[in-house]
């Protein structure tokens, strides 16, 4: 946890001062009416949220320090329901949907709420969050927390949120994923960069999630570069299994500049030299990154890493030599197609190397198809020839299925746009699909006929 900048601290103090001096707070203290506290919330929480976003976007390692400042009673519990949710979701969980380690920050935030003079109103906004935090925690953790709660009314509220149905793993999974969806648009991720092998073992997973999150949106990551630089230069971590994956993520997803680029290359070379199994490990990790549903892999990622990796005669160099051709000339260029064919022929069909190449080509296909408007369908007709060439190179069922799925999605979009069955557009589309989808084994004659079948509208009986 990084200390909060003084500028942020000053802004927070200004907000807390505004709360304490506000007429709304004075009115609430006189009346204790829910509507007045709600008005106080509507007045000041947007200001807190605006500052929170500034910290989260520009200095994400200071988020927890920022949240700790909000535990001060002078904030009257404002914004704590959101902070409680962030603290619950920030904790790393295992496959059984249980926290890997006790969540002290969740404990601190919840205890501050329990001790708040405004608990009766805050509790109206935290029920689901507390329930999720409790079923992710161990029974011992919950018991220890409850023992510290002295107010019987608060204790009864907390106990009412515990349910035996969450002792079933599947129920925890469903409830957690449903809860997490509510926060998909929020930027609350933070992490700590490990300084030694012991810390790396416990923090690698959360750091990986954090790095992927920061790379996946248009965030200002300047404040992270010093931490990334120290992580890259930390030779005590080079022999650790999880270090290579994090190093690859940094090289692919972050724009390293100046000395960082040279330091990265040096670190990668040392890891490469010390790890005898790196040729296998590298491609296994790359395959897993492509398969991770939480990561949107971009074609440019290979290109970023390629520019940082020293060339020699190993498998990693051969892979990036191919990527340089594909990214440099474009996957449609005949040189790229020929180079891919040569590379694939030199490796077993189901090898991780070939799988990485297939996934990279698919990212290009997906990028093209996702940007294709219905009016651009002649371009789809043309690119389909390239699809066929790569399908013949890879001869892989999963690859073919992925191409089929994206093609069929686009065709269905076209049929919703061009509904005049006598029109030229519709007829061109039907003619193309009938000829090519059959040849590509995407659909049989019956399925194609069904796709273009006229749907009769059922008459509503009077």
mmCIF file of C-alpha atoms in Angstrom, residues 113-414:
data_model
loop_
_atom_site.group_PDB
_atom_site.id
_atom_site.type_symbol
_atom_site.label_atom_id
_atom_site.label_comp_id
_atom_site.label_asym_id
_atom_site.label_seq_id
_atom_site.Cartn_x
_atom_site.Cartn_y
_atom_site.Cartn_z
ATOM 1 C CA UNK A 113 -19.341 0.942 9.425
ATOM 2 C CA UNK A 114 -20.398 -1.109 12.457
ATOM 3 C CA UNK A 115 -19.029 1.591 14.775
ATOM 4 C CA UNK A 116 -20.528 4.471 12.804
ATOM 5 C CA UNK A 117 -23.170 6.613 14.469
ATOM 6 C CA UNK A 118 -25.044 6.342 11.155
ATOM 7 C CA UNK A 119 -25.020 2.535 11.010
ATOM 8 C CA UNK A 120 -28.818 2.225 10.835
ATOM 9 C CA UNK A 121 -28.848 4.100 7.531
ATOM 10 C CA UNK A 122 -25.608 2.731 6.082
ATOM 11 C CA UNK A 123 -26.772 -0.856 6.642
ATOM 12 C CA UNK A 124 -29.541 -0.311 4.089
ATOM 13 C CA UNK A 125 -26.851 -0.227 1.372
ATOM 14 C CA UNK A 126 -24.470 -3.017 2.425
ATOM 15 C CA UNK A 127 -26.504 -6.199 2.943
ATOM 16 C CA UNK A 128 -25.481 -8.027 -0.229
ATOM 17 C CA UNK A 129 -21.865 -6.900 0.091
ATOM 18 C CA UNK A 130 -21.522 -8.186 3.653
ATOM 19 C CA UNK A 131 -23.140 -11.461 2.673
ATOM 20 C CA UNK A 132 -20.640 -11.982 -0.163
ATOM 21 C CA UNK A 133 -17.692 -10.978 2.019
ATOM 22 C CA UNK A 134 -18.796 -13.403 4.725
ATOM 23 C CA UNK A 135 -19.248 -16.461 2.509
ATOM 24 C CA UNK A 136 -15.849 -15.806 0.915
ATOM 25 C CA UNK A 137 -14.261 -15.687 4.388
ATOM 26 C CA UNK A 138 -13.524 -18.578 6.742
ATOM 27 C CA UNK A 139 -15.720 -19.431 9.724
ATOM 28 C CA UNK A 140 -12.838 -18.573 12.050
ATOM 29 C CA UNK A 141 -12.434 -15.136 10.451
ATOM 30 C CA UNK A 142 -16.158 -14.422 10.833
ATOM 31 C CA UNK A 143 -16.191 -15.592 14.459
ATOM 32 C CA UNK A 144 -13.202 -13.411 15.314
ATOM 33 C CA UNK A 145 -14.860 -10.423 13.664
ATOM 34 C CA UNK A 146 -18.170 -10.965 15.443
ATOM 35 C CA UNK A 147 -16.368 -11.171 18.794
ATOM 36 C CA UNK A 148 -15.196 -7.583 18.277
ATOM 37 C CA UNK A 149 -18.725 -6.250 17.663
ATOM 38 C CA UNK A 150 -20.192 -5.012 20.949
ATOM 39 C CA UNK A 151 -23.498 -3.547 19.748
ATOM 40 C CA UNK A 152 -26.186 -6.242 19.894
ATOM 41 C CA UNK A 153 -28.315 -4.579 17.207
ATOM 42 C CA UNK A 154 -25.355 -4.528 14.825
ATOM 43 C CA UNK A 155 -24.524 -8.127 15.696
ATOM 44 C CA UNK A 156 -28.071 -9.256 14.921
ATOM 45 C CA UNK A 157 -27.897 -7.550 11.534
ATOM 46 C CA UNK A 158 -24.628 -9.273 10.639
ATOM 47 C CA UNK A 159 -25.887 -12.678 11.787
ATOM 48 C CA UNK A 160 -29.011 -12.292 9.650
ATOM 49 C CA UNK A 161 -26.814 -12.135 6.538
ATOM 50 C CA UNK A 162 -25.222 -15.537 7.108
ATOM 51 C CA UNK A 163 -26.819 -18.417 5.240
ATOM 52 C CA UNK A 164 -26.101 -22.149 5.159
ATOM 53 C CA UNK A 165 -26.821 -22.249 1.436
ATOM 54 C CA UNK A 166 -23.475 -20.571 0.827
ATOM 55 C CA UNK A 167 -21.709 -23.573 2.312
ATOM 56 C CA UNK A 168 -22.335 -25.089 -1.133
ATOM 57 C CA UNK A 169 -19.561 -24.099 -3.547
ATOM 58 C CA UNK A 170 -21.856 -23.732 -6.569
ATOM 59 C CA UNK A 171 -24.070 -21.281 -4.692
ATOM 60 C CA UNK A 172 -21.018 -19.224 -3.745
ATOM 61 C CA UNK A 173 -19.867 -19.190 -7.347
ATOM 62 C CA UNK A 174 -23.232 -18.013 -8.692
ATOM 63 C CA UNK A 175 -23.690 -15.342 -6.016
ATOM 64 C CA UNK A 176 -20.125 -14.035 -6.363
ATOM 65 C CA UNK A 177 -20.258 -13.750 -10.147
ATOM 66 C CA UNK A 178 -23.674 -12.074 -10.030
ATOM 67 C CA UNK A 179 -22.413 -9.580 -7.465
ATOM 68 C CA UNK A 180 -19.188 -8.865 -9.344
ATOM 69 C CA UNK A 181 -21.056 -7.923 -12.524
ATOM 70 C CA UNK A 182 -22.391 -4.832 -10.744
ATOM 71 C CA UNK A 183 -18.816 -3.504 -10.511
ATOM 72 C CA UNK A 184 -17.674 -4.216 -14.072
ATOM 73 C CA UNK A 185 -17.603 -0.533 -14.986
ATOM 74 C CA UNK A 186 -15.810 0.556 -11.792
ATOM 75 C CA UNK A 187 -12.082 1.140 -11.493
ATOM 76 C CA UNK A 188 -11.132 -0.136 -8.038
ATOM 77 C CA UNK A 189 -8.204 -2.461 -8.744
ATOM 78 C CA UNK A 190 -4.980 -2.057 -6.812
ATOM 79 C CA UNK A 191 -1.996 -4.250 -5.999
ATOM 80 C CA UNK A 192 1.451 -4.449 -4.456
ATOM 81 C CA UNK A 193 4.612 -5.231 -6.393
ATOM 82 C CA UNK A 194 6.528 -8.013 -4.602
ATOM 83 C CA UNK A 195 10.075 -7.343 -3.441
ATOM 84 C CA UNK A 196 11.205 -10.935 -2.801
ATOM 85 C CA UNK A 197 10.307 -14.526 -3.781
ATOM 86 C CA UNK A 198 8.097 -15.062 -0.720
ATOM 87 C CA UNK A 199 6.011 -11.994 -1.552
ATOM 88 C CA UNK A 200 5.833 -13.016 -5.206
ATOM 89 C CA UNK A 201 4.286 -16.360 -4.275
ATOM 90 C CA UNK A 202 1.476 -14.676 -2.354
ATOM 91 C CA UNK A 203 0.940 -11.645 -4.599
ATOM 92 C CA UNK A 204 1.514 -12.945 -8.138
ATOM 93 C CA UNK A 205 -2.129 -13.702 -8.927
ATOM 94 C CA UNK A 206 -3.478 -10.357 -7.719
ATOM 95 C CA UNK A 207 -0.651 -8.490 -9.475
ATOM 96 C CA UNK A 208 -1.447 -10.325 -12.708
ATOM 97 C CA UNK A 209 -5.121 -9.296 -12.486
ATOM 98 C CA UNK A 210 -4.116 -5.724 -11.733
ATOM 99 C CA UNK A 211 -1.682 -5.462 -14.660
ATOM 100 C CA UNK A 212 -4.227 -6.908 -17.082
ATOM 101 C CA UNK A 213 -6.852 -4.485 -15.796
ATOM 102 C CA UNK A 214 -4.567 -1.468 -16.190
ATOM 103 C CA UNK A 215 -3.551 -2.515 -19.698
ATOM 104 C CA UNK A 216 -7.112 -3.147 -20.813
ATOM 105 C CA UNK A 217 -8.334 0.446 -20.749
ATOM 106 C CA UNK A 218 -7.101 3.943 -21.454
ATOM 107 C CA UNK A 219 -5.516 4.549 -18.049
ATOM 108 C CA UNK A 220 -2.576 6.762 -17.206
ATOM 109 C CA UNK A 221 0.054 4.245 -16.101
ATOM 110 C CA UNK A 222 2.939 6.690 -15.658
ATOM 111 C CA UNK A 223 2.827 6.269 -11.865
ATOM 112 C CA UNK A 224 3.355 2.516 -12.276
ATOM 113 C CA UNK A 225 6.517 2.703 -14.342
ATOM 114 C CA UNK A 226 8.864 3.123 -11.386
ATOM 115 C CA UNK A 227 7.364 0.049 -9.716
ATOM 116 C CA UNK A 228 7.465 -1.897 -12.975
ATOM 117 C CA UNK A 229 11.109 -0.897 -13.441
ATOM 118 C CA UNK A 230 12.084 -2.162 -9.978
ATOM 119 C CA UNK A 231 10.149 -5.364 -10.598
ATOM 120 C CA UNK A 232 11.947 -5.910 -13.913
ATOM 121 C CA UNK A 233 15.367 -5.306 -12.336
ATOM 122 C CA UNK A 234 14.766 -7.521 -9.285
ATOM 123 C CA UNK A 235 17.049 -10.471 -10.083
ATOM 124 C CA UNK A 236 15.976 -12.297 -6.909
ATOM 125 C CA UNK A 237 12.690 -13.070 -8.680
ATOM 126 C CA UNK A 238 14.086 -14.378 -11.960
ATOM 127 C CA UNK A 239 14.048 -18.046 -10.938
ATOM 128 C CA UNK A 240 10.428 -17.976 -9.730
ATOM 129 C CA UNK A 241 7.813 -19.729 -11.876
ATOM 130 C CA UNK A 242 5.284 -16.876 -11.791
ATOM 131 C CA UNK A 243 7.834 -14.209 -12.713
ATOM 132 C CA UNK A 244 8.016 -15.160 -16.398
ATOM 133 C CA UNK A 245 4.261 -14.777 -16.851
ATOM 134 C CA UNK A 246 4.232 -11.333 -15.245
ATOM 135 C CA UNK A 247 7.272 -10.306 -17.284
ATOM 136 C CA UNK A 248 5.515 -11.390 -20.483
ATOM 137 C CA UNK A 249 2.351 -9.483 -19.565
ATOM 138 C CA UNK A 250 4.369 -6.317 -18.929
ATOM 139 C CA UNK A 251 6.273 -6.651 -22.198
ATOM 140 C CA UNK A 252 3.163 -7.313 -24.263
ATOM 141 C CA UNK A 253 0.670 -4.932 -22.710
ATOM 142 C CA UNK A 254 2.610 -1.893 -21.490
ATOM 143 C CA UNK A 255 4.373 0.815 -23.469
ATOM 144 C CA UNK A 256 7.874 0.697 -22.014
ATOM 145 C CA UNK A 257 10.090 3.664 -22.796
ATOM 146 C CA UNK A 258 13.698 4.756 -22.402
ATOM 147 C CA UNK A 259 15.883 2.702 -20.067
ATOM 148 C CA UNK A 260 12.952 0.430 -19.230
ATOM 149 C CA UNK A 261 13.176 -1.152 -22.673
ATOM 150 C CA UNK A 262 16.845 -2.045 -22.328
ATOM 151 C CA UNK A 263 16.353 -3.246 -18.751
ATOM 152 C CA UNK A 264 13.454 -5.401 -19.868
ATOM 153 C CA UNK A 265 15.517 -7.051 -22.608
ATOM 154 C CA UNK A 266 18.323 -7.704 -20.130
ATOM 155 C CA UNK A 267 15.924 -9.233 -17.603
ATOM 156 C CA UNK A 268 14.249 -11.417 -20.229
ATOM 157 C CA UNK A 269 17.646 -12.636 -21.440
ATOM 158 C CA UNK A 270 18.673 -13.583 -17.890
ATOM 159 C CA UNK A 271 15.415 -15.421 -17.235
ATOM 160 C CA UNK A 272 15.829 -17.133 -20.582
ATOM 161 C CA UNK A 273 19.351 -18.264 -19.672
ATOM 162 C CA UNK A 274 18.506 -19.486 -16.156
ATOM 163 C CA UNK A 275 15.253 -21.291 -16.956
ATOM 164 C CA UNK A 276 16.042 -24.515 -18.807
ATOM 165 C CA UNK A 277 12.364 -25.145 -19.516
ATOM 166 C CA UNK A 278 11.597 -21.670 -20.799
ATOM 167 C CA UNK A 279 10.971 -22.806 -24.378
ATOM 168 C CA UNK A 280 8.014 -24.853 -23.158
ATOM 169 C CA UNK A 281 6.975 -22.482 -20.360
ATOM 170 C CA UNK A 282 6.846 -19.447 -22.637
ATOM 171 C CA UNK A 283 4.394 -20.972 -25.093
ATOM 172 C CA UNK A 284 2.300 -22.601 -22.380
ATOM 173 C CA UNK A 285 1.875 -19.200 -20.726
ATOM 174 C CA UNK A 286 1.066 -17.533 -24.045
ATOM 175 C CA UNK A 287 -1.571 -20.173 -24.803
ATOM 176 C CA UNK A 288 -3.128 -19.634 -21.369
ATOM 177 C CA UNK A 289 -3.215 -15.861 -21.859
ATOM 178 C CA UNK A 290 -5.052 -16.320 -25.146
ATOM 179 C CA UNK A 291 -7.513 -18.688 -23.444
ATOM 180 C CA UNK A 292 -8.187 -16.390 -20.478
ATOM 181 C CA UNK A 293 -11.687 -14.915 -20.833
ATOM 182 C CA UNK A 294 -10.671 -11.930 -18.707
ATOM 183 C CA UNK A 295 -8.060 -10.842 -21.248
ATOM 184 C CA UNK A 296 -8.736 -9.267 -24.604
ATOM 185 C CA UNK A 297 -5.626 -10.182 -26.547
ATOM 186 C CA UNK A 298 -4.713 -7.717 -29.274
ATOM 187 C CA UNK A 299 -2.606 -8.597 -32.333
ATOM 188 C CA UNK A 300 -0.227 -5.797 -31.355
ATOM 189 C CA UNK A 301 0.778 -7.565 -28.133
ATOM 190 C CA UNK A 302 3.034 -10.025 -29.957
ATOM 191 C CA UNK A 303 4.584 -7.138 -31.828
ATOM 192 C CA UNK A 304 5.306 -5.234 -28.599
ATOM 193 C CA UNK A 305 7.084 -8.186 -27.033
ATOM 194 C CA UNK A 306 8.910 -9.069 -30.233
ATOM 195 C CA UNK A 307 10.698 -5.712 -30.181
ATOM 196 C CA UNK A 308 11.997 -6.417 -26.665
ATOM 197 C CA UNK A 309 13.247 -9.973 -27.163
ATOM 198 C CA UNK A 310 16.811 -10.740 -28.234
ATOM 199 C CA UNK A 311 17.055 -13.074 -31.214
ATOM 200 C CA UNK A 312 18.980 -16.340 -31.181
ATOM 201 C CA UNK A 313 18.281 -19.787 -32.592
ATOM 202 C CA UNK A 314 15.695 -20.951 -30.052
ATOM 203 C CA UNK A 315 11.952 -21.514 -30.457
ATOM 204 C CA UNK A 316 11.031 -18.137 -28.990
ATOM 205 C CA UNK A 317 13.100 -16.376 -31.662
ATOM 206 C CA UNK A 318 11.571 -18.460 -34.450
ATOM 207 C CA UNK A 319 8.102 -17.562 -33.221
ATOM 208 C CA UNK A 320 8.817 -13.849 -33.115
ATOM 209 C CA UNK A 321 10.506 -13.961 -36.514
ATOM 210 C CA UNK A 322 7.172 -15.207 -37.855
ATOM 211 C CA UNK A 323 5.252 -12.577 -35.892
ATOM 212 C CA UNK A 324 7.456 -9.861 -37.390
ATOM 213 C CA UNK A 325 6.442 -10.966 -40.882
ATOM 214 C CA UNK A 326 2.740 -11.198 -40.023
ATOM 215 C CA UNK A 327 2.601 -7.897 -38.157
ATOM 216 C CA UNK A 328 4.927 -6.120 -40.568
ATOM 217 C CA UNK A 329 3.389 -7.146 -43.884
ATOM 218 C CA UNK A 330 -0.112 -7.995 -42.701
ATOM 219 C CA UNK A 331 -1.703 -11.409 -42.351
ATOM 220 C CA UNK A 332 -3.289 -11.114 -45.811
ATOM 221 C CA UNK A 333 0.084 -10.739 -47.575
ATOM 222 C CA UNK A 334 1.292 -13.828 -49.399
ATOM 223 C CA UNK A 335 4.658 -13.670 -47.602
ATOM 224 C CA UNK A 336 2.830 -13.951 -44.268
ATOM 225 C CA UNK A 337 0.758 -16.867 -45.495
ATOM 226 C CA UNK A 338 3.862 -18.659 -46.821
ATOM 227 C CA UNK A 339 5.831 -17.990 -43.618
ATOM 228 C CA UNK A 340 2.948 -19.307 -41.520
ATOM 229 C CA UNK A 341 2.731 -22.444 -43.636
ATOM 230 C CA UNK A 342 6.462 -23.061 -43.241
ATOM 231 C CA UNK A 343 6.374 -22.502 -39.471
ATOM 232 C CA UNK A 344 3.341 -24.724 -38.933
ATOM 233 C CA UNK A 345 4.894 -27.521 -40.994
ATOM 234 C CA UNK A 346 7.949 -27.473 -38.705
ATOM 235 C CA UNK A 347 5.862 -28.102 -35.571
ATOM 236 C CA UNK A 348 3.338 -30.706 -34.516
ATOM 237 C CA UNK A 349 -0.241 -29.715 -35.219
ATOM 238 C CA UNK A 350 -1.281 -29.496 -31.565
ATOM 239 C CA UNK A 351 1.988 -27.994 -30.339
ATOM 240 C CA UNK A 352 1.703 -24.863 -28.169
ATOM 241 C CA UNK A 353 3.729 -22.974 -30.794
ATOM 242 C CA UNK A 354 1.151 -23.665 -33.503
ATOM 243 C CA UNK A 355 -1.682 -22.911 -31.121
ATOM 244 C CA UNK A 356 -0.183 -19.485 -30.390
ATOM 245 C CA UNK A 357 0.029 -18.741 -34.108
ATOM 246 C CA UNK A 358 -3.587 -19.819 -34.613
ATOM 247 C CA UNK A 359 -4.754 -17.606 -31.757
ATOM 248 C CA UNK A 360 -2.857 -14.621 -33.139
ATOM 249 C CA UNK A 361 -4.406 -15.052 -36.578
ATOM 250 C CA UNK A 362 -7.831 -15.364 -34.950
ATOM 251 C CA UNK A 363 -7.329 -12.056 -33.141
ATOM 252 C CA UNK A 364 -6.720 -10.442 -36.528
ATOM 253 C CA UNK A 365 -9.821 -12.080 -37.983
ATOM 254 C CA UNK A 366 -11.932 -10.985 -35.014
ATOM 255 C CA UNK A 367 -10.640 -7.421 -35.180
ATOM 256 C CA UNK A 368 -11.559 -7.252 -38.867
ATOM 257 C CA UNK A 369 -15.001 -8.796 -38.420
ATOM 258 C CA UNK A 370 -15.900 -6.698 -35.377
ATOM 259 C CA UNK A 371 -15.282 -3.507 -37.360
ATOM 260 C CA UNK A 372 -17.213 -4.662 -40.427
ATOM 261 C CA UNK A 373 -20.508 -2.885 -41.110
ATOM 262 C CA UNK A 374 -23.334 -4.575 -43.068
ATOM 263 C CA UNK A 375 -22.673 -2.282 -46.032
ATOM 264 C CA UNK A 376 -19.108 -3.645 -46.164
ATOM 265 C CA UNK A 377 -20.175 -7.176 -47.019
ATOM 266 C CA UNK A 378 -18.163 -7.238 -50.298
ATOM 267 C CA UNK A 379 -15.053 -6.939 -48.083
ATOM 268 C CA UNK A 380 -16.204 -9.994 -46.152
ATOM 269 C CA UNK A 381 -16.607 -11.917 -49.403
ATOM 270 C CA UNK A 382 -13.005 -11.023 -50.228
ATOM 271 C CA UNK A 383 -11.469 -11.731 -46.802
ATOM 272 C CA UNK A 384 -13.170 -15.106 -46.768
ATOM 273 C CA UNK A 385 -10.565 -16.281 -49.285
ATOM 274 C CA UNK A 386 -7.886 -15.565 -46.672
ATOM 275 C CA UNK A 387 -9.926 -17.421 -44.059
ATOM 276 C CA UNK A 388 -9.892 -20.492 -46.284
ATOM 277 C CA UNK A 389 -6.124 -20.297 -46.825
ATOM 278 C CA UNK A 390 -5.398 -20.252 -43.088
ATOM 279 C CA UNK A 391 -7.957 -22.977 -42.417
ATOM 280 C CA UNK A 392 -6.091 -25.163 -44.890
ATOM 281 C CA UNK A 393 -2.761 -24.322 -43.231
ATOM 282 C CA UNK A 394 -3.831 -25.091 -39.670
ATOM 283 C CA UNK A 395 -6.256 -27.927 -40.390
ATOM 284 C CA UNK A 396 -7.636 -27.444 -36.882
ATOM 285 C CA UNK A 397 -11.249 -28.020 -35.867
ATOM 286 C CA UNK A 398 -11.306 -25.386 -33.124
ATOM 287 C CA UNK A 399 -9.860 -22.754 -35.455
ATOM 288 C CA UNK A 400 -12.425 -23.642 -38.131
ATOM 289 C CA UNK A 401 -15.246 -23.429 -35.598
ATOM 290 C CA UNK A 402 -14.117 -19.981 -34.467
ATOM 291 C CA UNK A 403 -14.035 -18.747 -38.077
ATOM 292 C CA UNK A 404 -17.462 -20.278 -38.666
ATOM 293 C CA UNK A 405 -18.938 -18.597 -35.582
ATOM 294 C CA UNK A 406 -17.706 -15.109 -36.465
ATOM 295 C CA UNK A 407 -18.778 -15.569 -40.098
ATOM 296 C CA UNK A 408 -22.250 -16.762 -39.163
ATOM 297 C CA UNK A 409 -22.718 -13.872 -36.730
ATOM 298 C CA UNK A 410 -21.959 -11.458 -39.536
ATOM 299 C CA UNK A 411 -24.240 -13.198 -42.027
ATOM 300 C CA UNK A 412 -27.126 -13.053 -39.544
ATOM 301 C CA UNK A 413 -26.437 -9.340 -39.093
ATOM 302 C CA UNK A 414 -26.648 -8.945 -42.882
#
